[in-house]
Coordinates of C-alpha atoms and ligand atoms in Angstrom, one line a residue:
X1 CA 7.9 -34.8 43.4
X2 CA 5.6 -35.3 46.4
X3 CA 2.9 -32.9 44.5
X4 CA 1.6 -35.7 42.3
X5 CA 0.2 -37.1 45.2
X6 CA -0.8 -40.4 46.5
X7 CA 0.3 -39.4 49.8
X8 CA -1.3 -38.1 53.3
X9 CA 1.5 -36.9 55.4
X10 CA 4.9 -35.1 54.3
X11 CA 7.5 -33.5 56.4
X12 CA 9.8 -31.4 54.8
X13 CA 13.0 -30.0 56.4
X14 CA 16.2 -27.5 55.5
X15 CA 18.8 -29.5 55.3
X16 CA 21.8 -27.1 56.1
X17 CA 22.2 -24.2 58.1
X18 CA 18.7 -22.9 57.4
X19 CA 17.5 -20.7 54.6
X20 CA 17.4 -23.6 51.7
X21 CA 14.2 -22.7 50.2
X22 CA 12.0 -24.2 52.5
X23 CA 9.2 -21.1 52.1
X24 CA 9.3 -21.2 48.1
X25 CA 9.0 -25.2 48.4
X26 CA 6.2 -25.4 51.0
X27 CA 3.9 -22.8 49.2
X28 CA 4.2 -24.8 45.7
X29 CA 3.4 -28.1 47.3
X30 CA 0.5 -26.4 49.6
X31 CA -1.3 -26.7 46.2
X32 CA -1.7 -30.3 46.7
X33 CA -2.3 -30.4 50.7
X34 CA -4.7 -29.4 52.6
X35 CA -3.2 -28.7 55.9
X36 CA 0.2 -26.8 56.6
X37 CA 1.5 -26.8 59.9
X38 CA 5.0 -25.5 61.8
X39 CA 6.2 -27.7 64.2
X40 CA 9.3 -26.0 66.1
X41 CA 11.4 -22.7 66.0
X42 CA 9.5 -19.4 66.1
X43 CA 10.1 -16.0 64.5
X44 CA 13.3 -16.9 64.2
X45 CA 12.8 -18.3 61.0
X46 CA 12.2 -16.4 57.9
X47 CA 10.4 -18.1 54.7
X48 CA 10.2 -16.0 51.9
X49 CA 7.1 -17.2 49.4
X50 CA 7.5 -15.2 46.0
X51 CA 4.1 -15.3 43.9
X52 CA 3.7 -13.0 40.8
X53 CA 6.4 -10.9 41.5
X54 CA 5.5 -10.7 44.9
X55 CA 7.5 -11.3 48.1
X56 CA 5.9 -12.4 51.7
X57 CA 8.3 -13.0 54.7
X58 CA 6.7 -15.5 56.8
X59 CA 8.1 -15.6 60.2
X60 CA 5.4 -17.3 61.8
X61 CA 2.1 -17.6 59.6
X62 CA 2.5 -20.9 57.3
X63 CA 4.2 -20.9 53.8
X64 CA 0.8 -22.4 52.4
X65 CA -1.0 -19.1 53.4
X66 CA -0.6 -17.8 49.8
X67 CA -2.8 -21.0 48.7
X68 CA -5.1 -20.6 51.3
X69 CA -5.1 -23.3 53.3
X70 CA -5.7 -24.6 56.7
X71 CA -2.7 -22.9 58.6
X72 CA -1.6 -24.6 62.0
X73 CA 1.0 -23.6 64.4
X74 CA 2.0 -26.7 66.8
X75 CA 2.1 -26.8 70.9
X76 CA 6.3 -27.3 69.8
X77 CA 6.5 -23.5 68.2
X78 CA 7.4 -20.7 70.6
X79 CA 5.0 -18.0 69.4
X80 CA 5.3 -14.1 70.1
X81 CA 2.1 -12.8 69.5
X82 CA 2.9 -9.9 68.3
X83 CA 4.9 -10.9 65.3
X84 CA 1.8 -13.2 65.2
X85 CA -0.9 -10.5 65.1
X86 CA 0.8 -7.9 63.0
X87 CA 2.1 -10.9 60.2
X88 CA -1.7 -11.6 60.3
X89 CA -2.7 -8.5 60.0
X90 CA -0.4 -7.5 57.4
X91 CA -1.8 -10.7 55.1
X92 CA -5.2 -10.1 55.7
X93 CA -4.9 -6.4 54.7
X94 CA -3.3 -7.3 51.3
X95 CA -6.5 -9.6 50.5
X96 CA -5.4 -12.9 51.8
X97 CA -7.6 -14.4 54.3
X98 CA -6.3 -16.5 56.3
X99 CA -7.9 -20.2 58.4
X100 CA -5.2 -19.7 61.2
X101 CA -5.1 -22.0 64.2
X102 CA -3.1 -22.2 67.2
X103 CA -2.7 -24.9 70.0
X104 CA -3.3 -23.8 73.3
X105 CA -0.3 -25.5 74.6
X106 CA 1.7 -23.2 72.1
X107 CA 4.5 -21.6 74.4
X108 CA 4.5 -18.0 74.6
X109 CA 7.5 -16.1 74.2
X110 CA 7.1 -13.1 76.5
X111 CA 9.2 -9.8 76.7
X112 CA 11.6 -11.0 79.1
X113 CA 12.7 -13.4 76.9
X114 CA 13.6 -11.1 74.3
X115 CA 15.2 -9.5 76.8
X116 CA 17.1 -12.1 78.5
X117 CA 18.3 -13.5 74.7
X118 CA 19.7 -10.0 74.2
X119 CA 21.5 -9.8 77.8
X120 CA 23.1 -13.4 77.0
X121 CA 24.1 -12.4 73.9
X122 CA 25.9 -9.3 75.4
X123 CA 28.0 -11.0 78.1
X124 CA 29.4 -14.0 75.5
X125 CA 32.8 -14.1 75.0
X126 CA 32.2 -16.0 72.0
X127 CA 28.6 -15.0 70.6
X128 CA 26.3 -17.4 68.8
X129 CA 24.9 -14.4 67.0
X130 CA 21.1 -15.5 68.0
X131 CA 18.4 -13.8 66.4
X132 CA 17.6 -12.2 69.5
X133 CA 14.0 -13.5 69.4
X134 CA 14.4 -15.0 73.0
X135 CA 13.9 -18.1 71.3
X136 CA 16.3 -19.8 73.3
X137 CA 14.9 -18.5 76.8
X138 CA 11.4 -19.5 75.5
X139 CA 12.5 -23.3 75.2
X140 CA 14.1 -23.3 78.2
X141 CA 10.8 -22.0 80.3
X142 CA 9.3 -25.2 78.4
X143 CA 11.4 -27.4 79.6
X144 CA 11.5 -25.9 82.8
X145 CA 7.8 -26.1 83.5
X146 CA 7.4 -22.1 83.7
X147 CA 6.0 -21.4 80.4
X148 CA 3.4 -19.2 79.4
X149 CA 0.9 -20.6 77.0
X150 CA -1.6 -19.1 74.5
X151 CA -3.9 -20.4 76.3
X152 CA -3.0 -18.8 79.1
X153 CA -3.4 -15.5 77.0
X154 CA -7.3 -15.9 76.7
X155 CA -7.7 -15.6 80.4
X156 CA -6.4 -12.8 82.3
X157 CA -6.6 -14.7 85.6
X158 CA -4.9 -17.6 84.3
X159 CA -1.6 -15.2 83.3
X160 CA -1.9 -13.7 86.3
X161 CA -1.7 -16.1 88.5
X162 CA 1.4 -17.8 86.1
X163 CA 3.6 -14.3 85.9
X164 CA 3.2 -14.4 89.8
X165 CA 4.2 -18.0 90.3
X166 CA 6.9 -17.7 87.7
X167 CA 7.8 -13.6 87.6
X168 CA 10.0 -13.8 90.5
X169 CA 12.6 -16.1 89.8
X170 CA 12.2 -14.7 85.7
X171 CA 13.0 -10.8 87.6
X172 CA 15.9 -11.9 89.6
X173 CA 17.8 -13.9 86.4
X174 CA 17.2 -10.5 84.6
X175 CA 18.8 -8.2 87.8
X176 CA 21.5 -10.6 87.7
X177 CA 22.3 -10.3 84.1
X178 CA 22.3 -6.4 84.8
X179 CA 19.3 -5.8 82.6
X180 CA 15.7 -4.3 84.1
X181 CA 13.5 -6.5 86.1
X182 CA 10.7 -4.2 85.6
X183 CA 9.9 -5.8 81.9
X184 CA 8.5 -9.3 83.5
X185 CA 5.3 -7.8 84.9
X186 CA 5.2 -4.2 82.8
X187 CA 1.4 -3.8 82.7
X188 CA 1.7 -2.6 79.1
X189 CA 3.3 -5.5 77.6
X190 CA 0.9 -7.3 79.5
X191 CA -2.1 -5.5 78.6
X192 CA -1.4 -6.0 75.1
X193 CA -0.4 -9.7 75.2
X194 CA -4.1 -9.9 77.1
X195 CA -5.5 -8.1 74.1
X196 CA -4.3 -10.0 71.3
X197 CA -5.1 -13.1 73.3
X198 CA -8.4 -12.3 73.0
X199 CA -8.6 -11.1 69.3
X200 CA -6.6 -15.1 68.6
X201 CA -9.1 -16.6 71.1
X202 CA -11.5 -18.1 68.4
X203 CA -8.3 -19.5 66.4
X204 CA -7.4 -21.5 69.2
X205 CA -7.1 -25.1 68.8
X206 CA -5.9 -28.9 69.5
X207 CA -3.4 -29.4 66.9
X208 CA -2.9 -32.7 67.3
X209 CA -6.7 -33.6 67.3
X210 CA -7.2 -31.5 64.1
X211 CA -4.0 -33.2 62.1
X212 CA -4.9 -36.9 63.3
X213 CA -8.8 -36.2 62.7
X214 CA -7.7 -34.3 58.5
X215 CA -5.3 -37.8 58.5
X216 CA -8.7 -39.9 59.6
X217 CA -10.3 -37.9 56.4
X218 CA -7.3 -39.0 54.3
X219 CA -6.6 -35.1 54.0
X220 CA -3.1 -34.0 53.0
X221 CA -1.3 -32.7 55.8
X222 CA 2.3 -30.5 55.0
X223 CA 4.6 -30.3 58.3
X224 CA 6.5 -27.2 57.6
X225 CA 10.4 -27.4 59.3
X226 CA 11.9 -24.1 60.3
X227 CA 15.9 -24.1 60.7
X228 CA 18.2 -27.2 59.1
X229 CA 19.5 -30.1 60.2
X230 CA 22.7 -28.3 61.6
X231 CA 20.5 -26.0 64.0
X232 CA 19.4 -28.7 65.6
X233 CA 19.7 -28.7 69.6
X234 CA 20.9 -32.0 69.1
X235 CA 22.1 -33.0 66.7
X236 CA 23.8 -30.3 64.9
X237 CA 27.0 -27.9 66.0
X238 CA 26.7 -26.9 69.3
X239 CA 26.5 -24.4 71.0
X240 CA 26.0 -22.8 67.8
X241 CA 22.4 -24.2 67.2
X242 CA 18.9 -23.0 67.8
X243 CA 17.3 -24.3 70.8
X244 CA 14.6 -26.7 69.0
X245 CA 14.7 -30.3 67.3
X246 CA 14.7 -29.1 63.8
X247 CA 14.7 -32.3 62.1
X248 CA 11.9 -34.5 61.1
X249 CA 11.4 -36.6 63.3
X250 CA 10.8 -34.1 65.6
X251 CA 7.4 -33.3 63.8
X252 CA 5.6 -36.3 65.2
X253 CA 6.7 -35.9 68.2
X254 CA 6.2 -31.9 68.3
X255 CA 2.7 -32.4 66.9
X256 CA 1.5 -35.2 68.8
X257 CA 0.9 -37.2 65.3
X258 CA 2.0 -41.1 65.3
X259 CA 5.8 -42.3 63.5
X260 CA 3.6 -44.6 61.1
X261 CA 1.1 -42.0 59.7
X262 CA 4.7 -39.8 57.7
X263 CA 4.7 -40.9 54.0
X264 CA 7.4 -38.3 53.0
X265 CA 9.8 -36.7 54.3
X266 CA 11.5 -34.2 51.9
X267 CA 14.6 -32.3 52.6
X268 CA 15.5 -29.0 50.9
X269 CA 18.8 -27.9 50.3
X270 CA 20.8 -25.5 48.2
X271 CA 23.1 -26.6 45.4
X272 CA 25.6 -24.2 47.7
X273 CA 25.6 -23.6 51.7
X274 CA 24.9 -20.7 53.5
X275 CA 25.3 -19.6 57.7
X276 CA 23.8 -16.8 59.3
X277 CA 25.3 -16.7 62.9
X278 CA 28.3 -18.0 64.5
X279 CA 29.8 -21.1 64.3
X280 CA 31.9 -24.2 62.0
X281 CA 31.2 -24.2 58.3
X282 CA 34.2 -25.9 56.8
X283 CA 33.8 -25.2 53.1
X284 CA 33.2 -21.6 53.6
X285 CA 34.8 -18.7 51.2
X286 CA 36.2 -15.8 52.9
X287 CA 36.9 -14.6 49.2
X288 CA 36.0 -13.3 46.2
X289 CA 33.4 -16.5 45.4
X290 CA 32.1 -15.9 48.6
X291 CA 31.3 -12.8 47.9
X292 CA 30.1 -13.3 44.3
X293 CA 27.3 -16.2 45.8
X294 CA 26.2 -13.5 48.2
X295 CA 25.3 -10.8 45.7
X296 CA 24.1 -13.0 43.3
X297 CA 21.7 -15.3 45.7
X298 CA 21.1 -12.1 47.6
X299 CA 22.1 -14.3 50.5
X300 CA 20.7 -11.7 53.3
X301 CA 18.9 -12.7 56.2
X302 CA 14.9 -12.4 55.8
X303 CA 14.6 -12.1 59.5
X304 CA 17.4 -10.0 60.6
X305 CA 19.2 -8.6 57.2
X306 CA 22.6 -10.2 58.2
X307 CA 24.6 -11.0 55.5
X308 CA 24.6 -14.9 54.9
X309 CA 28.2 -16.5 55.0
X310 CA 28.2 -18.8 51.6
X311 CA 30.6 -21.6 50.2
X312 CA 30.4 -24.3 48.3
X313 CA 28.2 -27.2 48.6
X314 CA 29.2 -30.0 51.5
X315 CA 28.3 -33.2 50.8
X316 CA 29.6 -34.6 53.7
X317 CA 27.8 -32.3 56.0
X318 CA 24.6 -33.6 53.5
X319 CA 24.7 -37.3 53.8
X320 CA 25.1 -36.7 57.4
X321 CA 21.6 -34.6 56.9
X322 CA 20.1 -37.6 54.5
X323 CA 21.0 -39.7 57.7
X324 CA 19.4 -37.7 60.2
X325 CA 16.3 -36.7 58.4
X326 CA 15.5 -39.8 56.3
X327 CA 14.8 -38.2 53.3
X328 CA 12.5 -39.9 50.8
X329 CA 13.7 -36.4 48.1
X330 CA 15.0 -33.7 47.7
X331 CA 14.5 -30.1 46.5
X332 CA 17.4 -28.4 45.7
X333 CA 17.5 -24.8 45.0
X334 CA 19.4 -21.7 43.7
X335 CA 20.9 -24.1 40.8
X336 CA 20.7 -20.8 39.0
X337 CA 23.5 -18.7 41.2
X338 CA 25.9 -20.8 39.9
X339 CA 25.6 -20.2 36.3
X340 CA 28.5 -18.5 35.4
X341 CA 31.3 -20.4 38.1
X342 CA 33.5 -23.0 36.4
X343 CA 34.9 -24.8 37.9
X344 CA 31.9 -25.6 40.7
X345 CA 34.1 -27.5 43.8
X346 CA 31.7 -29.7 45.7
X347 CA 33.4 -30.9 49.0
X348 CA 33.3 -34.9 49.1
X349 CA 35.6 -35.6 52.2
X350 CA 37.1 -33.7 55.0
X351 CA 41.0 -33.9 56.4
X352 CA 41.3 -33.9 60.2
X353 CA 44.7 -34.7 61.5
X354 CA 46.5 -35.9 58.3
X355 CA 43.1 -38.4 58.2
X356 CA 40.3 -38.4 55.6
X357 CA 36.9 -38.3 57.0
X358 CA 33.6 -39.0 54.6
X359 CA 31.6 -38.4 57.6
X360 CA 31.4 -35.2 59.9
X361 CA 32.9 -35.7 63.4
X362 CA 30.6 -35.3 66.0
X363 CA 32.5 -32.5 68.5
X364 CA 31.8 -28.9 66.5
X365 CA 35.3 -28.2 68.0
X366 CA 36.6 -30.9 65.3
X367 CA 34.3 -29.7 62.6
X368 CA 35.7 -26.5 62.6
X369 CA 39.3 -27.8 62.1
X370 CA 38.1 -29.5 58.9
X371 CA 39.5 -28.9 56.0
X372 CA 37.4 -29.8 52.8
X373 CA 38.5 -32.1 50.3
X374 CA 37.0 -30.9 46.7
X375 CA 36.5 -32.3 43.7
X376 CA 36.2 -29.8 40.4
X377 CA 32.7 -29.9 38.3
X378 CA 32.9 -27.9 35.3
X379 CA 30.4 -25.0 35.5
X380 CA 27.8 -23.5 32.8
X381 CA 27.7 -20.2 31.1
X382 CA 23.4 -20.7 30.0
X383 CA 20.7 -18.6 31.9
X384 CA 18.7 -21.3 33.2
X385 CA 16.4 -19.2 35.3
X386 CA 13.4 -19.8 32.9
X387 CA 13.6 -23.6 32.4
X388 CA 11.3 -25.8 33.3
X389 CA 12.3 -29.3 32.1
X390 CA 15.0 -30.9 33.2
X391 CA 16.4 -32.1 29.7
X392 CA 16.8 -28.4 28.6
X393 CA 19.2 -27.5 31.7
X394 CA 22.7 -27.4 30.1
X395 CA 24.6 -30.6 30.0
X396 CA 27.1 -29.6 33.0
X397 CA 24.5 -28.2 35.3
X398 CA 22.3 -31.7 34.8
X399 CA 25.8 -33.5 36.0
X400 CA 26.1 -31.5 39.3
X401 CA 22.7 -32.3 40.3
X402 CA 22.9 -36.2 39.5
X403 CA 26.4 -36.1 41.3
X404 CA 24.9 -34.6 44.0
X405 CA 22.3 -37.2 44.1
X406 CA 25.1 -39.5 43.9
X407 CA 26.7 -38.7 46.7
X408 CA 23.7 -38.2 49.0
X409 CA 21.9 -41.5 47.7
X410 CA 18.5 -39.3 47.5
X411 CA 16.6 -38.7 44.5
X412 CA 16.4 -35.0 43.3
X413 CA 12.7 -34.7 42.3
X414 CA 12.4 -30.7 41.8
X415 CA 15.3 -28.3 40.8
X416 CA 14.7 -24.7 41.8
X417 CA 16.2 -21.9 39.5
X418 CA 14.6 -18.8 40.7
X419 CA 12.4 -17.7 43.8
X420 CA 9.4 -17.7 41.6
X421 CA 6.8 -20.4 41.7
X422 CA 7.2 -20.8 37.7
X423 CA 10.7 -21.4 38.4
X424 CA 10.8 -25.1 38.9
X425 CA 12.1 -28.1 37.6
X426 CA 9.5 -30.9 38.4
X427 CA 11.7 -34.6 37.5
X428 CA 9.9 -37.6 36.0
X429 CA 9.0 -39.9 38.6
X430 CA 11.0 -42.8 37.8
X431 CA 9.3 -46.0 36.0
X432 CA 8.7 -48.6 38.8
Ligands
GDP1 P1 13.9 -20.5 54.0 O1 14.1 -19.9 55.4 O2 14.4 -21.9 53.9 O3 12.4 -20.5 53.7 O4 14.6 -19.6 53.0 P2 14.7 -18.0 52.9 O5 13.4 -17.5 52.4 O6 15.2 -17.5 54.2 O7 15.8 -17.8 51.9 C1 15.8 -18.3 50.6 C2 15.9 -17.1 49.6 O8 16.2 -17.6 48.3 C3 14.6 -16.3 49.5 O9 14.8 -15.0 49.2 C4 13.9 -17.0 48.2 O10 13.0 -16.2 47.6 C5 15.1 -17.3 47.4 N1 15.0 -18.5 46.5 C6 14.4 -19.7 46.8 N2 14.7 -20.5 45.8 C7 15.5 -19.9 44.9 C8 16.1 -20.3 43.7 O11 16.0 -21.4 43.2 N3 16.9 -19.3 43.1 C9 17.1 -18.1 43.6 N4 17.9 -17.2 42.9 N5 16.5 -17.7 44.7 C10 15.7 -18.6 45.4
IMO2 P1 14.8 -20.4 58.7 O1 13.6 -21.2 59.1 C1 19.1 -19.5 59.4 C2 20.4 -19.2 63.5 C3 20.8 -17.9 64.1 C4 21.8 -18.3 65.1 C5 21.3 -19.6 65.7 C6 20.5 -19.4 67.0 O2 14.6 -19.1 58.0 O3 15.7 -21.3 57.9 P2 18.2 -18.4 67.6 O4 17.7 -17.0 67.5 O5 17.4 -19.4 66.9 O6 18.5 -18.7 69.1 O7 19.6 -18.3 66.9 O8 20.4 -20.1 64.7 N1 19.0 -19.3 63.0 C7 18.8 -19.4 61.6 N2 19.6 -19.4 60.6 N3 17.7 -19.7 59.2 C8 16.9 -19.7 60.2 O9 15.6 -20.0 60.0 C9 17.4 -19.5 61.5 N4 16.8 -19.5 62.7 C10 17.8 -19.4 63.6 O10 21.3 -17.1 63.1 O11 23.0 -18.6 64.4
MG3 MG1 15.0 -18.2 56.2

């Protein structure tokens, strides 16, 4: 895959609903890059990086930290600095020291955010199940023209002069929504947004200038995606979505780096789906199976602990993701939690009103009156948690990948079958 590089600039994305692998995949490729950067999303995203037995939850802090390399967050992230400070913190204290920098136009998610996401939540008749970050209140500050941003946070004037240009209007929405006002300019929170703004100051930077200026140098840059395809405020199944362009063309854009300067774009997904949240996911198993994917993927949420919704893998839901994205490969993961299931359905077509769809309607309203069209694989009984070359993966579980490549029309160039580093399949790169 990418890591035998010839290449400068690689995106790589989560596919699905989020939670593909993207953390384990970023780390083993930051080997071979010297930049890694986030582009969207915030601490709503949770990438788990597994290293000698050992398991970091990045929320914010890059997955390439483990490697050691230049860490960026983009001006398209909505930071809270104090999941910032204390995943810092919590890195540095276990030995890894970390080159950290953050754009100044990186919007700040403040209190009232948090406070506003959870007050939304509440009065929903039919809930989204956010991560109650304020991630969504953050965006829409941005795209109002109120945000705070970090670099507001290194100048105590600066903030206060924003909180009392923007607190007024942020007080009344939260009287209105029956929660406490008082939060917006609680000296406290302030204080210590102020203080860690101070102790960040020195890792503050121009993003863009650095990642065009390492391109200039024909240094490796990784763009790190947070979400998948189907979070996507645009693009994916509203109004169950997170509130940022979580697909890769959105990383240009987000990080102020031309269209023409991406090489790869690499998409992860899981040889099963998963959902954390609300809304459509029309293969999903309210059974048995369902169950059985959960315990044995330990499909739990890193950031919030919910239990992941799982079923079985949609490849109609994927091509649309292939589309989307324009992925140059894949990375699929978790191959190893369905050792054992025989057969292994894979969903190739939907039916929606007595028609067969190979494409996902656009209205989530539709896509949740889907019903999946399978077709059988025949499973494997083989532990193939500690293989690492593809011709020594059982017969069966080398057909479901090549059919998934099949029906996607992307190369599968690594095969995950464990969280650990070790555990990966690298593919030959095929003969020109
Ligand atoms: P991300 O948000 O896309 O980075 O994914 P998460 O870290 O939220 O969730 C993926 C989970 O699966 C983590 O606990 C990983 O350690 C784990 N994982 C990654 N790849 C594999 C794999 O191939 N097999 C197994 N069993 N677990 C994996
Ligand atoms: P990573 O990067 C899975 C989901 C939430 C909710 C919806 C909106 O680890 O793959 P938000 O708090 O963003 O407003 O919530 O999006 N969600 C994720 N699901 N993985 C994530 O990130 C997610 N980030 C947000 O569960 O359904
Ligand atoms: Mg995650």
């Amino acid at each position: 895959m990418v890591a035998n590089l010839k290449t400068m600039f690689t995106i790589l994305t989560g596919a699905q609903f989020g939670d593909e692998g993207k953390g384990k995949l970023v780390d083993l490729l930051a080997e071979n890059y010297d930049v890694v950067v986030r582009f969207q999303g915030g601490d709503n995203a949770g990438h788990t990086v597994v290293v000698g037995g050992k398991k970091y939850k990045l929320h914010l802090v890059p997955s390439g930290a483990i490697f050691g390399r230049r860490l960026l967050i983009g001006p398209g992230v909505v930071l809270n600095p104090r999941v910032l400070w204390s995943e810092i913190q919590a890195l540095e204290s276990e030995g890894i020291k970390l080159d950290i920098g953050i754009d100044a136009k990186t919007t700040i998610i403040m209190p009232y955010h948090i406070e506003l996401d959870g007050l939304r939540e509440k009065a929903r008749t039919e809930k989204i199940g956010t991560t109650n970050r304020g991630i969504g209140f953050a965006y829409v500050d941005k795209t109002a023209r109120e945000e705070v941003q970090m670099g507001d946070l290194t100048d105590p004037a600066r903030l206060e002069a924003k909180l009392q240009e923007i607190g007024p209007a942020k007080e009344k929405a939260i009287a209105d929504m029956g929660g406490d006002p008082t939060v917006v300019r609680y000296a406290p929170f302030i204080d210590e947004y102020l203080e860690i703004g101070r102790r960040l100051k020195e890792r503050v930077t121009d993003v863009s200038r650095e990642i065009n200026i390492a391109l200039i140098e024909e240094k490796n840059v990784l763009a790190e995606g947070a979400q998948g395809a189907f979070l996507d405020v645009i693009h994916g199944t509203q109004k169950f979505v997170t509130s940022s362009f979580t697909t890769a063309g959105s990383a240009c854009a987000n990080l102020g780096v031309g269209p023409v300067m991406v090489d790869n774009v690499v998409g992860v997904i899981k040889a099963y789906i998963t959902r954390v949240g609300e809304g459509p996911m029309p293969t999903e198993l309210k059974d048995e199976m369902g169950l059985q994917m959960r315990e044995k993927g330990g499909e739990y949420g890193t950031t919030t602990g919910r239990a992941r919704r799982c079923g079985w893998f949609d490849a109609v839901l994927g091509l649309k993701s292939v589309y989307l994205n324009g992925y140059t490969e894949l990375a699929l993961t978790k191959l190893d939690v369905l050792t054992g299931i025989d057969p292994i359905k894979i969903c190739i077509g939907y039916e929606l009103d007595g028609e067969q769809l190979g494409y996902p309607p656009e209205a989530t309203a539709d896509l949740a009156r889907c019903q999946p069209i399978y077709e059988d694989m025949p499973g494997w009984t083989e532990d193939i948690s500690e293989i690492i070359e593809y011709d020594d993966l059982p017969a069966n579980a080398r057909a479901y990948v090549e059919r998934l490549e099949d029906l996607l029309g992307v190369g599968i160039s690594a095969v995950s079958v464990g969280p650990g580093r070790e555990q990966t399949i690298y593919r030959d790169e095929p003969e020109d």
